[in-house]
């Protein structure tokens, strides 16, 4: 009896192994590798809830040069030392430690917030409100560099919790590819022109001019707004109205009328006076505006 049971057990075991081998070999030719869905740098949904990265804020809307919009929805990875970095333009930047430590770091270095703008040029993409780092949040600045292909080329940490990334792409190889003025609507371009003229005419200080430019860039969605919506006292509202560009233009017109009256008075009494020809003044204004807007373009990388 014992020999019979032992023989049956042996037969069943061999049959089971054969069936498993046949099943594996039969399905091997039909197996399909499925890529993980694009998670924009945030961990995949198949991970445990406790392992997912939690963003503190939502990304800002896509903005800037229209030809860069095609980068939205894509991610670019770079592995340096034991860290893998993932840059998702207009979304976020993440860092993942490639080690078997029980507390290996995996977190968010920054969420897309706004552009950095200088001299009519988009000089960098700021990712802020990343994971907490001491008393502050992590943040990163992405610099765009001309290259033959789009890739994340370099990552560094110049100061604690502040990262610098170099992103190479052929999308910025044209000399005018990162100019700000051409990306504005006609209305905002007109506001910039008026501010330029008011500064030249002496109606705006440099600080006032920079403040007006910031408002224009905020309205365009390039910068995060710093406006605080509060109900101001009537005196404050009147003061704010007086400082508006429209009010400045009205005051300028009144000053011009007063100058004409004084000129007539001086002429009547045969008192000489000096002035600058309007033609020369207009030519100088046009040249200055073109220079400040960077219409001559950046240096040709070739």
Short mmCIF file of C-alpha atoms in Angstrom, two decimals, residues 32-170:
data_model
loop_
_atom_site.label_atom_id
_atom_site.label_comp_id
_atom_site.label_asym_id
_atom_site.label_seq_id
_atom_site.Cartn_x
_atom_site.Cartn_y
_atom_site.Cartn_z
CA UNK A 32 3.97 41.58 -24.09
CA UNK A 33 6.02 44.17 -22.26
CA UNK A 34 3.88 47.19 -21.37
CA UNK A 35 5.57 50.49 -20.61
CA UNK A 36 4.56 52.27 -17.42
CA UNK A 37 2.28 55.23 -18.05
CA UNK A 38 3.76 58.74 -17.98
CA UNK A 39 3.38 59.90 -14.38
CA UNK A 40 4.99 63.32 -14.88
CA UNK A 41 7.68 62.55 -12.32
CA UNK A 42 5.18 61.57 -9.62
CA UNK A 43 5.22 57.89 -8.69
CA UNK A 44 2.96 55.41 -10.45
CA UNK A 45 -0.46 54.52 -9.03
CA UNK A 46 0.56 50.87 -8.58
CA UNK A 47 2.83 51.89 -5.72
CA UNK A 48 1.62 51.79 -2.16
CA UNK A 49 -0.10 54.98 -1.03
CA UNK A 50 2.63 55.67 1.50
CA UNK A 51 5.31 55.63 -1.21
CA UNK A 52 3.69 58.13 -3.59
CA UNK A 53 5.08 61.63 -3.85
CA UNK A 54 2.68 64.30 -2.65
CA UNK A 55 2.84 67.68 -4.40
CA UNK A 56 2.08 70.76 -2.25
CA UNK A 57 0.72 72.91 -5.08
CA UNK A 58 -0.61 72.56 -8.60
CA UNK A 59 1.66 73.52 -11.52
CA UNK A 60 1.08 76.88 -13.19
CA UNK A 61 -0.49 76.89 -16.67
CA UNK A 62 1.82 76.39 -19.64
CA UNK A 63 3.23 79.74 -20.79
CA UNK A 64 6.14 81.30 -22.64
CA UNK A 65 7.28 80.72 -26.23
CA UNK A 66 4.68 78.68 -28.11
CA UNK A 67 7.28 76.40 -29.71
CA UNK A 68 8.21 75.12 -26.22
CA UNK A 69 4.65 73.95 -25.56
CA UNK A 70 5.46 70.64 -27.27
CA UNK A 71 7.60 69.77 -24.23
CA UNK A 72 4.51 69.70 -22.00
CA UNK A 73 3.53 66.15 -21.09
CA UNK A 74 7.04 64.76 -21.61
CA UNK A 75 9.70 63.80 -19.05
CA UNK A 76 13.48 63.59 -19.34
CA UNK A 77 15.69 61.56 -16.99
CA UNK A 78 19.34 61.78 -15.94
CA UNK A 79 21.24 59.52 -13.55
CA UNK A 80 24.20 60.99 -11.69
CA UNK A 81 26.00 59.00 -9.01
CA UNK A 82 23.25 57.25 -7.01
CA UNK A 83 20.47 59.69 -7.94
CA UNK A 84 18.04 59.66 -10.84
CA UNK A 85 16.52 63.01 -11.74
CA UNK A 86 13.37 63.43 -13.81
CA UNK A 87 12.48 66.77 -15.38
CA UNK A 88 8.95 67.20 -16.72
CA UNK A 89 8.70 70.67 -18.34
CA UNK A 90 5.74 72.74 -17.14
CA UNK A 91 5.07 70.15 -14.43
CA UNK A 92 7.77 69.17 -11.91
CA UNK A 93 11.25 67.87 -11.09
CA UNK A 94 11.81 64.75 -8.96
CA UNK A 95 14.84 63.02 -7.45
CA UNK A 96 15.09 59.31 -6.66
CA UNK A 97 17.95 57.72 -4.77
CA UNK A 98 19.02 54.48 -6.47
CA UNK A 99 20.08 52.46 -3.42
CA UNK A 100 18.82 49.70 -1.13
CA UNK A 101 18.83 51.85 2.00
CA UNK A 102 15.63 51.56 3.99
CA UNK A 103 15.22 55.36 3.97
CA UNK A 104 16.41 56.09 0.42
CA UNK A 105 15.24 59.57 -0.61
CA UNK A 106 12.60 59.97 -3.29
CA UNK A 107 10.97 63.36 -3.52
CA UNK A 108 9.97 66.50 -5.41
CA UNK A 109 12.57 69.19 -6.04
CA UNK A 110 10.09 71.69 -7.43
CA UNK A 111 6.74 72.34 -9.12
CA UNK A 112 6.49 74.54 -12.24
CA UNK A 113 5.73 78.13 -11.18
CA UNK A 114 7.09 80.90 -13.43
CA UNK A 115 9.75 82.13 -15.85
CA UNK A 116 12.82 84.15 -15.03
CA UNK A 117 13.00 87.15 -17.38
CA UNK A 118 15.90 89.55 -17.99
CA UNK A 119 16.58 91.97 -20.86
CA UNK A 120 13.52 90.83 -22.85
CA UNK A 121 14.67 87.19 -22.67
CA UNK A 122 13.37 84.06 -20.94
CA UNK A 123 16.50 83.13 -18.97
CA UNK A 124 15.20 80.23 -16.90
CA UNK A 125 12.24 78.13 -15.74
CA UNK A 126 11.60 78.17 -11.99
CA UNK A 127 10.26 75.11 -10.18
CA UNK A 128 9.31 75.93 -6.57
CA UNK A 129 7.37 74.57 -3.58
CA UNK A 130 9.18 71.23 -3.59
CA UNK A 131 9.62 68.97 -0.54
CA UNK A 132 10.41 70.58 2.79
CA UNK A 133 14.14 71.06 3.40
CA UNK A 134 14.79 72.37 6.90
CA UNK A 135 12.96 75.69 7.21
CA UNK A 136 12.33 76.13 3.47
CA UNK A 137 11.03 74.25 0.44
CA UNK A 138 13.25 72.81 -2.26
CA UNK A 139 13.34 74.70 -5.56
CA UNK A 140 15.12 74.42 -8.90
CA UNK A 141 15.98 76.62 -11.87
CA UNK A 142 16.14 75.10 -15.35
CA UNK A 143 18.37 76.74 -17.97
CA UNK A 144 17.72 76.03 -21.67
CA UNK A 145 20.73 75.45 -23.94
CA UNK A 146 20.88 74.84 -27.69
CA UNK A 147 21.67 71.25 -28.74
CA UNK A 148 20.85 68.72 -31.43
CA UNK A 149 18.48 66.73 -29.19
CA UNK A 150 16.28 67.34 -26.16
CA UNK A 151 17.75 65.90 -22.96
CA UNK A 152 18.44 66.68 -19.33
CA UNK A 153 22.20 67.27 -19.43
CA UNK A 154 23.30 68.35 -15.94
CA UNK A 155 22.05 68.74 -12.36
CA UNK A 156 23.85 70.52 -9.52
CA UNK A 157 23.04 71.97 -6.10
CA UNK A 158 24.82 75.36 -5.91
CA UNK A 159 23.29 76.06 -2.51
CA UNK A 160 21.44 73.95 0.04
CA UNK A 161 18.03 72.84 -1.29
CA UNK A 162 18.38 75.03 -4.42
CA UNK A 163 19.11 73.07 -7.60
CA UNK A 164 20.31 74.07 -11.05
CA UNK A 165 19.44 72.01 -14.14
CA UNK A 166 20.70 72.34 -17.70
CA UNK A 167 18.23 71.20 -20.35
CA UNK A 168 19.50 70.91 -23.91
CA UNK A 169 17.09 71.18 -26.83
CA UNK A 170 17.09 72.28 -30.49
#
